[in-house]
XYZ file of C-alpha atoms in Angstrom:
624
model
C 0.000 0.000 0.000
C 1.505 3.159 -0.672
C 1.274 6.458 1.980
C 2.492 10.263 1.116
C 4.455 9.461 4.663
C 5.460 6.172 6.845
C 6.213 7.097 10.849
C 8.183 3.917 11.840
C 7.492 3.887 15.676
C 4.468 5.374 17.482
C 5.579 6.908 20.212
C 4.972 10.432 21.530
C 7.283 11.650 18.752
C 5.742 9.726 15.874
C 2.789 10.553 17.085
C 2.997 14.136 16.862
C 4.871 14.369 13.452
C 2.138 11.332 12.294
C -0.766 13.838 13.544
C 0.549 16.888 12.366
C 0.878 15.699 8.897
C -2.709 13.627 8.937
C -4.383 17.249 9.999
C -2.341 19.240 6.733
C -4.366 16.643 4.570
C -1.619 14.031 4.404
C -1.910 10.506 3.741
C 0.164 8.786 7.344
C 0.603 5.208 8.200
C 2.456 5.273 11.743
C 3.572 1.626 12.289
C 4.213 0.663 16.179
C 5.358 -2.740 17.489
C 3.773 -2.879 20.624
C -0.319 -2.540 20.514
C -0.321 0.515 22.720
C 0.846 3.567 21.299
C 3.052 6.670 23.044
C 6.052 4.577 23.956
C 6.792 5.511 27.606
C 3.764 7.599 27.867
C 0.911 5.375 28.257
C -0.887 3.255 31.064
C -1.614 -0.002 31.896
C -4.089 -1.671 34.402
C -3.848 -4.550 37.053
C -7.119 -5.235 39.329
C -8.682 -2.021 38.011
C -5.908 0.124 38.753
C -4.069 2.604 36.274
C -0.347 2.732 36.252
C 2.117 5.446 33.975
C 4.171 3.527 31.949
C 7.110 5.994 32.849
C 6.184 9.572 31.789
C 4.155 10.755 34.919
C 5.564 14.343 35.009
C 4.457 16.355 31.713
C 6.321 19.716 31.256
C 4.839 21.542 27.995
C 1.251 22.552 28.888
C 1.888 25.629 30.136
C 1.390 28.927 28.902
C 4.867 30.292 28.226
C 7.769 29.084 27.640
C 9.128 25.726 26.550
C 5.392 24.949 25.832
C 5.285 21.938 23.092
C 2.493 20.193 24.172
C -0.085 23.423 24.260
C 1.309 24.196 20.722
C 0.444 21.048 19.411
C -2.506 20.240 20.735
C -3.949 24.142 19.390
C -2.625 23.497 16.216
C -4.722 19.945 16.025
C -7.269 21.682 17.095
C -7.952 18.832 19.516
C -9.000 19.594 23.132
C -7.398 17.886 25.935
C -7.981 18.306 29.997
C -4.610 18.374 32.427
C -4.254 19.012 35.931
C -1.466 21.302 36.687
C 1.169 20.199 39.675
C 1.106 22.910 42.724
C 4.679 22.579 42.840
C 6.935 21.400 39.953
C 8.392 18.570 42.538
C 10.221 18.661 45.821
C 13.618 16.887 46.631
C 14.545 15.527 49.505
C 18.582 16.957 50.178
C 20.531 16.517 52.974
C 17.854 16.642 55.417
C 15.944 19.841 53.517
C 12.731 19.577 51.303
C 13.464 21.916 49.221
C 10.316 22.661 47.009
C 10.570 23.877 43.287
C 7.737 26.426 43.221
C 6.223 28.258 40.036
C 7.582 31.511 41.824
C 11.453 32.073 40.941
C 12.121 34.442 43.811
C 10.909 32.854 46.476
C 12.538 28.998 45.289
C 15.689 31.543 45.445
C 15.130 32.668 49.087
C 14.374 29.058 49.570
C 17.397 27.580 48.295
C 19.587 30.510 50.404
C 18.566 29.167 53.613
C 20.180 25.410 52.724
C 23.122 27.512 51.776
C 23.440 30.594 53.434
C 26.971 31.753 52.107
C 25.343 31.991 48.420
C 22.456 33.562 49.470
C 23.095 36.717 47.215
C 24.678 34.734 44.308
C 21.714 32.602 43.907
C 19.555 35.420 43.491
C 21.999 36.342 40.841
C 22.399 33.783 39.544
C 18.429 33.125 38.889
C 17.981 36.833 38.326
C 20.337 36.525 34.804
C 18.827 33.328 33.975
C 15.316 34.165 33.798
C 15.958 37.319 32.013
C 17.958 34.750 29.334
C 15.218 32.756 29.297
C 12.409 34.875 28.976
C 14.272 37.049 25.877
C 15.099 33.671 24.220
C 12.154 31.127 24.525
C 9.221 33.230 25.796
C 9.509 36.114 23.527
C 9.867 33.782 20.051
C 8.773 30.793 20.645
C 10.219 28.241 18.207
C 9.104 24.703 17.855
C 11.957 22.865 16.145
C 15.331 21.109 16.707
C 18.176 23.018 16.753
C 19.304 21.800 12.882
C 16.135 23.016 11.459
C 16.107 26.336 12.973
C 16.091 29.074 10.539
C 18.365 31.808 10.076
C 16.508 34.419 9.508
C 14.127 34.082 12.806
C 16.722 33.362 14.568
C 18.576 36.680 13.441
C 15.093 38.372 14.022
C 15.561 37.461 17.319
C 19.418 37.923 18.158
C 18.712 41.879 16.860
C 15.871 42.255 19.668
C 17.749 40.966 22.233
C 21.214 40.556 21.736
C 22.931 40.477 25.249
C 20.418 37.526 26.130
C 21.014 35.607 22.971
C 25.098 36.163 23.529
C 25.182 34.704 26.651
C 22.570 31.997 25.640
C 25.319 31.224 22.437
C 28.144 31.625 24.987
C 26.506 28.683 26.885
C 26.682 26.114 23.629
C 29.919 24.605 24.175
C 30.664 24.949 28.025
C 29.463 22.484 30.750
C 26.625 23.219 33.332
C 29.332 22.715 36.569
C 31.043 26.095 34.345
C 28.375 28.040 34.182
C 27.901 27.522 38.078
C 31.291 28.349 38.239
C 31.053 31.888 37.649
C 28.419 32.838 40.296
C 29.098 29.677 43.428
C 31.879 28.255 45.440
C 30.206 26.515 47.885
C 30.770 22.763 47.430
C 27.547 21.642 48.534
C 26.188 23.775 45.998
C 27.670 22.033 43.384
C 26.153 18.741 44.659
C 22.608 20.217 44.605
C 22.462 21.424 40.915
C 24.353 18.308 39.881
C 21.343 16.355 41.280
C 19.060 18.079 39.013
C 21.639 17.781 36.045
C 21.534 13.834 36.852
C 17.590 13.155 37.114
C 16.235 15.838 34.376
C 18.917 15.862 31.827
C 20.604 12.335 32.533
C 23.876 13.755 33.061
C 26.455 15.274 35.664
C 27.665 18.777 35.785
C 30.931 18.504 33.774
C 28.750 16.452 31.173
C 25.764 18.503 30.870
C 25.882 21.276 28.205
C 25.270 24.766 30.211
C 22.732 25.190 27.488
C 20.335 22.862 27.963
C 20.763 23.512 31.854
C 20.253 27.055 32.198
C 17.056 26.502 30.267
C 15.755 23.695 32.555
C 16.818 25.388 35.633
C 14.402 27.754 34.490
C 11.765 26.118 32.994
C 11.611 24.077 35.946
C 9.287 27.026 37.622
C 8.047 29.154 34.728
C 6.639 26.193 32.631
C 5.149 24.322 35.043
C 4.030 20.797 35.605
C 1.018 18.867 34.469
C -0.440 15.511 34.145
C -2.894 14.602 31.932
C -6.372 14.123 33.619
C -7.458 10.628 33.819
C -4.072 9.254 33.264
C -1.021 9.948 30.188
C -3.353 7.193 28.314
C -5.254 10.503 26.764
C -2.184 12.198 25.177
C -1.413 9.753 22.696
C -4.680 8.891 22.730
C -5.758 12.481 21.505
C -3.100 12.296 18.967
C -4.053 8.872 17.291
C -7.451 9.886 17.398
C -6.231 13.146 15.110
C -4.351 10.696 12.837
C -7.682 8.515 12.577
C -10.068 11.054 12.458
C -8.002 12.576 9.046
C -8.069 8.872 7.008
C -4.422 7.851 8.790
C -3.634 4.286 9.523
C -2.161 3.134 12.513
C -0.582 -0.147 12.185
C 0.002 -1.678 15.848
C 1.934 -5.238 17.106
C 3.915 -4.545 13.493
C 7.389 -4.333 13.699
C 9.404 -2.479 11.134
C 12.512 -5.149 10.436
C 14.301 -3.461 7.616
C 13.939 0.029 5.139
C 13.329 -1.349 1.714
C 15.580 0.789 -0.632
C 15.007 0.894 -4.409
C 18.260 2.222 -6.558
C 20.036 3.377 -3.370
C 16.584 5.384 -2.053
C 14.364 4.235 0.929
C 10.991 3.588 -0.834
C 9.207 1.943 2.185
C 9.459 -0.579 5.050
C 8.687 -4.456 5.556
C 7.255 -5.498 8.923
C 7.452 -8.531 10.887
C 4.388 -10.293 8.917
C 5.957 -9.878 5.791
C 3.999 -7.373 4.421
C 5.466 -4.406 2.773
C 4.315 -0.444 3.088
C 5.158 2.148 0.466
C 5.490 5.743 1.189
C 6.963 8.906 -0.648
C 8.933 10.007 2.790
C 9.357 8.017 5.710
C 10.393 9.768 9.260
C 11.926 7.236 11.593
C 11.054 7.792 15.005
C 13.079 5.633 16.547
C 17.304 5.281 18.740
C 20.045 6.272 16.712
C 21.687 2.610 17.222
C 18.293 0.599 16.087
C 18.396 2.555 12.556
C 22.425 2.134 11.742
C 22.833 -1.025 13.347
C 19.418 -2.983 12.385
C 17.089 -1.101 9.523
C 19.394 0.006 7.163
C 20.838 -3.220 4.640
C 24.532 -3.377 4.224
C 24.641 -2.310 0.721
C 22.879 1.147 1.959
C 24.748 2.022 5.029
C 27.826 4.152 4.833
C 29.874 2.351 7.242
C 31.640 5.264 8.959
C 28.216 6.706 9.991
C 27.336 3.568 11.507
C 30.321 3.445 13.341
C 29.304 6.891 14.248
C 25.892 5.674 15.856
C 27.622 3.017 17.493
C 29.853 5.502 19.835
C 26.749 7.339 20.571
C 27.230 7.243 24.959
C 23.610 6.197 26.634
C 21.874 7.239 29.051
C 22.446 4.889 32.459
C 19.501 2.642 32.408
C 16.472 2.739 34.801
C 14.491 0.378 36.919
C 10.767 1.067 37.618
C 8.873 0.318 40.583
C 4.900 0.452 39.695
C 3.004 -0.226 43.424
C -0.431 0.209 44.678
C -0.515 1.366 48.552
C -3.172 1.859 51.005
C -3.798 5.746 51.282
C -2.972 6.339 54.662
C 0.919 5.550 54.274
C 1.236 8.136 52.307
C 1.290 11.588 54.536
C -1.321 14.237 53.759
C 1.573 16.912 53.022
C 3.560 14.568 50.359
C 3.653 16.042 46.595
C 2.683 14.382 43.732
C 6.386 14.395 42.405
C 9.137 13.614 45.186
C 13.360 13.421 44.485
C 14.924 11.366 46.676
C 18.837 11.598 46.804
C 20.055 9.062 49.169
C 23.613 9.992 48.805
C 24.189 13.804 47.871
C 27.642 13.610 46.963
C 27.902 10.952 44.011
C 24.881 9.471 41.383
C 23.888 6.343 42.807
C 20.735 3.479 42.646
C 19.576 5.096 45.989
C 18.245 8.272 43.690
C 14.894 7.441 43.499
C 12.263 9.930 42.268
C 8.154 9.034 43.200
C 5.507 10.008 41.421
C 1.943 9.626 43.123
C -0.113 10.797 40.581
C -3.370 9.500 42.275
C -2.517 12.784 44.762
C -4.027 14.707 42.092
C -6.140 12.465 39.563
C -8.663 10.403 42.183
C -9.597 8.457 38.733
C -6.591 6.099 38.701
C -7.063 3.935 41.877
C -9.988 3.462 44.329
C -10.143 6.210 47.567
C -8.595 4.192 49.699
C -5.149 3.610 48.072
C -2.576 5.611 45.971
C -0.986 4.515 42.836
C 3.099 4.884 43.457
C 5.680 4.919 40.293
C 9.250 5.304 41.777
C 12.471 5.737 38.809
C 15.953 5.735 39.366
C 19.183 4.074 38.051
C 20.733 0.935 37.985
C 24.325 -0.040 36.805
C 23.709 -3.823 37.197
C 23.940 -5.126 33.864
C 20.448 -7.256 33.041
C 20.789 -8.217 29.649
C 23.212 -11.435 30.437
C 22.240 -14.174 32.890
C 19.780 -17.237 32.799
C 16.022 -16.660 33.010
C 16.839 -17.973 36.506
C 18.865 -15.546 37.392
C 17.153 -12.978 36.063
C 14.287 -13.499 37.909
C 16.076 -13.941 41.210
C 17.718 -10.102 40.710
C 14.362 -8.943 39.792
C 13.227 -9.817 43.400
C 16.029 -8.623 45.162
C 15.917 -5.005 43.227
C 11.842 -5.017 43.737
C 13.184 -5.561 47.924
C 15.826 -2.657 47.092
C 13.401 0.043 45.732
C 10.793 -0.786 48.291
C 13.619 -0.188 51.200
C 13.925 3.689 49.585
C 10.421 4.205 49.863
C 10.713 3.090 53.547
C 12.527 5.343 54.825
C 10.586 7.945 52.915
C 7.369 6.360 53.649
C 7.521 4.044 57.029
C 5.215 1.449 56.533
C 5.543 1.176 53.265
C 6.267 -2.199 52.625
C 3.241 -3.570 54.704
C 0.938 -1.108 52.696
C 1.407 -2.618 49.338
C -1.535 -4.061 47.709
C 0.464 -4.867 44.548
C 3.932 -4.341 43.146
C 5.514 -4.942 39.929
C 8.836 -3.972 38.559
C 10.305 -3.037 35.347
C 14.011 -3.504 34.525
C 15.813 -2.526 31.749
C 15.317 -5.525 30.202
C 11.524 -4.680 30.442
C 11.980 -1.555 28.910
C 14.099 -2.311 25.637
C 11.429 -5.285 25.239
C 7.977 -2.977 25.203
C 9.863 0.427 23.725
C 12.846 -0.601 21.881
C 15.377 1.364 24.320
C 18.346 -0.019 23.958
C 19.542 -1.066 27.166
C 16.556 0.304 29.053
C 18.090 4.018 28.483
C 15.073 5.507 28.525
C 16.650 9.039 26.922
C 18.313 7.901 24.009
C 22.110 9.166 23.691
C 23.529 11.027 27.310
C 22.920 14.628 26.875
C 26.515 15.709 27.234
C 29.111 17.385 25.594
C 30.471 15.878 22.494
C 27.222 14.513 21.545
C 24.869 18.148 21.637
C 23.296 20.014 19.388
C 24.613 19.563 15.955
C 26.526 16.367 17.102
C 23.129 14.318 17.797
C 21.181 12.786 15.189
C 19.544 15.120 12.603
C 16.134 15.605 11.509
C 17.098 15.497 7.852
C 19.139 12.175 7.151
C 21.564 11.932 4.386
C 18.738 10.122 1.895
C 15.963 13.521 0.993
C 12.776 11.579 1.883
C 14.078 9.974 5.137
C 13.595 12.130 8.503
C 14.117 11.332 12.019
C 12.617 12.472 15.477
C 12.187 11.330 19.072
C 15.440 11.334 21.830
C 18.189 10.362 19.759
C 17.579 13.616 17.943
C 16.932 16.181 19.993
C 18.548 18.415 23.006
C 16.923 17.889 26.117
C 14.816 14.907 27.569
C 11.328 14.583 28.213
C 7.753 14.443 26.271
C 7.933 18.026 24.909
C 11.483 17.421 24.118
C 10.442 14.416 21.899
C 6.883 16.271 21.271
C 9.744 18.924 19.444
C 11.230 16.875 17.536
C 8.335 15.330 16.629
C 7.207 18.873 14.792
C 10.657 19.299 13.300
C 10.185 16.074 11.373
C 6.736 16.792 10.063
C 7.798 20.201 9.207
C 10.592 19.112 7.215
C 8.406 17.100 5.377
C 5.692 19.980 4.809
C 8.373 22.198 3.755
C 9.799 19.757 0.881
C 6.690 19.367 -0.417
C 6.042 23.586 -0.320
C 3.145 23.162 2.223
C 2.509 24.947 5.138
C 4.271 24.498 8.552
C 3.371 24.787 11.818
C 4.776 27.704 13.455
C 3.768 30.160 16.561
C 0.627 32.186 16.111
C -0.980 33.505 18.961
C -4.518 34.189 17.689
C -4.751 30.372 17.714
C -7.725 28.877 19.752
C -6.542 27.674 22.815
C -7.033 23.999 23.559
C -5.431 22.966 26.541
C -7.930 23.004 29.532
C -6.757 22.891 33.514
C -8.866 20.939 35.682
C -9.224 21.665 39.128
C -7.781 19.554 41.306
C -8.191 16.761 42.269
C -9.480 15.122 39.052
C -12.945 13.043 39.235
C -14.683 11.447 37.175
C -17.300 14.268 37.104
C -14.945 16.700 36.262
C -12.895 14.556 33.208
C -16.204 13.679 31.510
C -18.095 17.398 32.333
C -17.999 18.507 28.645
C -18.948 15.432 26.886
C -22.111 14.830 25.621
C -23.967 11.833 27.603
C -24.033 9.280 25.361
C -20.451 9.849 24.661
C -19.651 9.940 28.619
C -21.252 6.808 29.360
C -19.721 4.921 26.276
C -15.989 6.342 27.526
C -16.833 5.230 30.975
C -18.041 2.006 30.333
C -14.786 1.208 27.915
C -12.534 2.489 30.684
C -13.226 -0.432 32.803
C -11.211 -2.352 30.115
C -7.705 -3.552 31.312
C -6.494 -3.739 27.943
C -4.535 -6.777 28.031
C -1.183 -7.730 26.830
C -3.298 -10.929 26.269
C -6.707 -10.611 25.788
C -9.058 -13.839 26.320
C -12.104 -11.399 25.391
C -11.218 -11.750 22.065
C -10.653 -15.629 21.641
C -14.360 -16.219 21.173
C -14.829 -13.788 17.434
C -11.812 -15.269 16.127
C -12.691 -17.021 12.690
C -10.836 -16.899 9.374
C -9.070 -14.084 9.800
C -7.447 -11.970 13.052
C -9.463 -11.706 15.941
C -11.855 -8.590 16.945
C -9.112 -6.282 18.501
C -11.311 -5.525 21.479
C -8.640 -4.337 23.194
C -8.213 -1.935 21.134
C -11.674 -0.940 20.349
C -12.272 -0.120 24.207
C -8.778 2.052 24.469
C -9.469 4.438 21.739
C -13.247 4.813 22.994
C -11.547 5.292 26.751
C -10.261 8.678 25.514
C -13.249 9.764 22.865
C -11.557 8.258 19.882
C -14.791 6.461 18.389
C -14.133 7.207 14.924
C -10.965 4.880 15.413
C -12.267 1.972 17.314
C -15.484 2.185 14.453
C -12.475 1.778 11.613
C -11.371 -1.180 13.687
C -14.796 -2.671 13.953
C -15.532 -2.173 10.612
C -11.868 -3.352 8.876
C -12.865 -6.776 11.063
C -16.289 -6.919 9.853
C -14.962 -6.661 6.103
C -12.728 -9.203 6.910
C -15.287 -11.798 8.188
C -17.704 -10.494 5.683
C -20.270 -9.315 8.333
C -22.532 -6.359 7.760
C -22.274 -3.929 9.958
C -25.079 -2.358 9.428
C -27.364 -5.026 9.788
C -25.718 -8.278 11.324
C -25.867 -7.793 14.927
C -22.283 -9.484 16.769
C -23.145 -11.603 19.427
C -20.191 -10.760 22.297
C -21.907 -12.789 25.639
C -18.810 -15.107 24.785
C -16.260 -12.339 24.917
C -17.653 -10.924 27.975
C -17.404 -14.555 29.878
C -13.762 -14.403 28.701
C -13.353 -11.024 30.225
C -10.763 -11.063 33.179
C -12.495 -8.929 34.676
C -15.315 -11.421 34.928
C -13.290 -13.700 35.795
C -12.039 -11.899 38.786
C -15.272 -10.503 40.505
C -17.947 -11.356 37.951
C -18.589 -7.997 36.752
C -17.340 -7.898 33.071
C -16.232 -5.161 30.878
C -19.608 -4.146 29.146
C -17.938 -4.938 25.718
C -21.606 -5.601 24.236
C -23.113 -2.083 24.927
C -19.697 -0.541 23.886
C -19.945 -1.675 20.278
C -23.202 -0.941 19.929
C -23.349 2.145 20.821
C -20.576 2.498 18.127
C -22.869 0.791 15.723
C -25.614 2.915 16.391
């Protein structure tokens, strides 16, 4: 089948460059292995509980600054509810809880009483950064990587404010622990912004490009937090229901194993059934190692860039810790994003940061428990050993992580109504991180900038986004590069891009906190609302029984899917799947009624407590 573009992954990157393109009138197939889209920024359920895959803190919503999410989503033209974060997060630091505020000045008098001798220089030092900040990313906003900025806007914007955009050039090639240097001597200083450095850019201070930190320190209060309300399942949700809703195809549990090239020129890609897509352009969306070193056939890769790729220095991988606790371990006063830095002076697998998203969204777990997501590093290598083995360390690191949260949280441990964890392992298996580094290529010096993957690749029609590609970590990092890539593409073809305009209708709305159910579904009409609620029960199962009993000649209802996209208001897509499996079997949709008593008995859920998904009403409320 042939496509005007391909998106070869479907996470939050492909997803945005797949939806942009879909809404200019484009022809988009985005092809994702796993049968969730959004990568690390999606859900799934045990016992009726949601859990974030990984992404639980969303920066990019707000209404300034580094802002890619809000841009997006008014571009689509697609509305979407958050909840924004009181406080950006709090770390725990040498006996302090020091709490990163929306309000620079204060987090400045803050941070003087931990360290008294700096009191002046850190209001200095914030004073020169916001001013930075605000000249260069609030006054032009600019969407795009840095090797598809233009000259002329960014010339535009050098004349206005040229001090600002010296020192923010100035900052390109130095380290983060230099630009310190010039306003702190404290030791213990140090320490402190090298634990930021380490959890929100993946690197230390000498490695961390004073760049990309000076913005974050900022951005850390100005932009804000947010979650998305009723768990990250809605943000690529939102965006696959733009690609659906404008005749694109998403193509989920397909693998992409190889690039076809015809006469030296990537012409589409075969998946792991066999079958083959066509497309005019294709933008990979993907780790700079898994395109050298596995998609691209001998005969088309220039050896010296894949050696290139292959130097590329990770990110340290990460071990997740997904729990359900009874509420009252968790204190009344704790914030829905806590650092913990068990030993200030050196990175170590005692960092831990928490998210407790259910602080703030009540929709995720029942009222009587929170839903806990705890992140840090591990330097254990899990990608040797037997199965044995494996399973053995996966205990003893699950004992390790809850022992943190112990001494954060006493009681912890006997509080626990479930617990899973997620090695690295785990994550290279359901997001093709190599390694379980969930940022792609260290954000450090060396590798920056201009030295990271491009957007534009050396073939014209083949384009690249997501972390391997861009400056910075995070979804609006990713979202970014996502719009680069889908830019590019409009641009060849002389169409129009996506750029800043402020008359745009705005589309992001704040709930109040905390999220309910009454307040996600407020706006939607009632037949809508009960159809989303009633799908939202769904667990959506890596193997879903449900769907055993409509198998016949050909694939099996995708139920699964079906009930995700109608979880988030995407019923045009769950009709297309209904209807591309009723063409299939040769069922009329229209007038053969599908008998799904079967499916519900299969339901786990039924299984469990006797109370099934209502599958049955779902789909025919879509039918009718």
């Amino acid at each position: 089948m042939e496509y005007d573009a391909i998106i070869i992954g479907g996470g939050l990157a492909g997803l945005t460059a797949g939806s942009l393109l879909s809404k200019s009138g484009l022809k988009v197939a985005v092809v994702e292995k796993s049968y969730n889209p959004g990568g690390s920024c999606g859900v799934f359920k045990r016992n009726g509980v949601t859990f974030d895959i990984g992404a639980a803190m969303l920066f990019g919503f707000g209404d300034q600054g580094f802002n890619a999410h809000r841009f997006v989503f008014d571009c689509l033209e697609e509305p979407i509810e958050v909840v924004k974060h009181e406080l950006l997060y709090c770390m725990h630091f040498k006996g302090h809880v020091i709490r990163f505020g929306s309000d620079i000045d204060d987090f400045a008098a803050q941070l003087g009483t931990v360290f008294p001798s700096e009191q002046a220089n850190i209001r200095r030092f914030y004073r020169d950064l916001e001013k930075m900040y605000r000249d260069v990313m609030v006054a032009n906003p600019n969407y795009t990587t840095p090797d598809e900025t233009e000259a002329r806007g960014a010339f535009k914007s050098l004349i206005k404010h040229p001090l600002s955009y010296a020192r923010f050039l100035g900052y390109l090639n130095k380290s983060a622990r230099s630009l310190l240097a010039a306003y702190f001597s404290d030791p213990e200083i140090f320490k402190f912004f090298d634990k930021i450095t380490s959890t929100y850019c993946y690197a230390t201070l000498e490695e961390a490009p004073a760049v990309l930190a000076a913005v974050m320190f900022v951005d850390n209060h100005l932009g804000g937090s947010y979650y998305p309300a009723g768990s990250t399942i809605f943000l690529p949700g939102k965006l696959e229901q733009v690609i659906e809703e404008n005749k694109g195809t998403m193509v989920l549990e397909q693998a992409v194993t190889r690039i076809i090239f015809e006469h030296k020129r990537p012409v589409g890609v075969e998946l792991s059934s066999g079958e083959k897509l066509f497309g005019r352009d294709l933008i990979y969306s993907g780790t700079v190692w898994n395109l050298y070193g596995k998609l691209i056939d001998r005969p088309n890769l220039n050896l010296d860039r894949a050696r290139w790729a292959a130097r590329q220095v990770p990110t340290y991988p990460s071990v997740v810790l997904y729990a359900q606790v009874d509420k009252a371990v968790i204190p009344p006063d704790t914030e829905p994003v806590e650092m913990l830095v068990g030993n200030p002076d050196r990175l170590d697998e005692s960092e831990v940061t928490v998210y407790i998203s259910s602080l703030d969204d009540q929709t995720l777990c029942d009222a009587s428990s929170h839903v806990v997501l705890a992140i840090g590093p591990s330097f254990e290598n899990w990608q040797q050993g037997e199965e044995a083995d494996y399973l053995a360390r996966k205990v003893l690191e699950k004992d390790r992580l809850i022992a943190v949260l112990e001494n954060r949280f006493p009681g912890f441990g006997e509080a626990i109504r479930y617990v899973e964890l997620a090695t690295p392992r785990t994550i290279e298996r359901y997001t093709n991180k190599n390694g379980g580094a969930v940022a792609g290529p260290k954000q450090m010096l060396g590798q920056h900038m201009f030295k990271r993957l491009h957007t534009r690749t050396e073939w014209d029609n083949l384009f690249c986004c997501g972390e391997s590609t861009v400056m910075g970590t995070g979804t609006p990092t990713v979202t970014t590069s996502g719009i680069s890539a889908a830019n590019a593409v409009l641009k060849k073809r002389g169409l129009q891009p996506y750029v800043y305009q402020p008359e745009r209708k705005k589309m992001v709305r704040i709930l109040d906190k905390p999220v309910t159910a009454e307040k996600l579904y407020a706006d939607v009409p009632a037949e809508i609302r009960i159809l989303m609620q009633k799908a939202s029960r769904c667990e959506y199962c890596e193997h879903p029984y449900c769907s055993i009993g409509m198998q016949a000649r050909g694939r099996d209802l995708d139920i699964r899917g079906i009930m995700r996209r109608v979880t988030v208001g995407n019923l045009v897509g769950a009709r297309k799947r209904l209807e591309a499996y009723c063409a299939e079997h040769q069922i009329r949709i229209e007038t053969t009624p599908l008998d799904l008593a079967l499916c519900e008995s299969r339901c786990i859920q039924n299984t469990r407590n006797g109370k099934p998904v209502a599958i049955q009403a779902v789909i025919d409320g879509l039918l009718g």
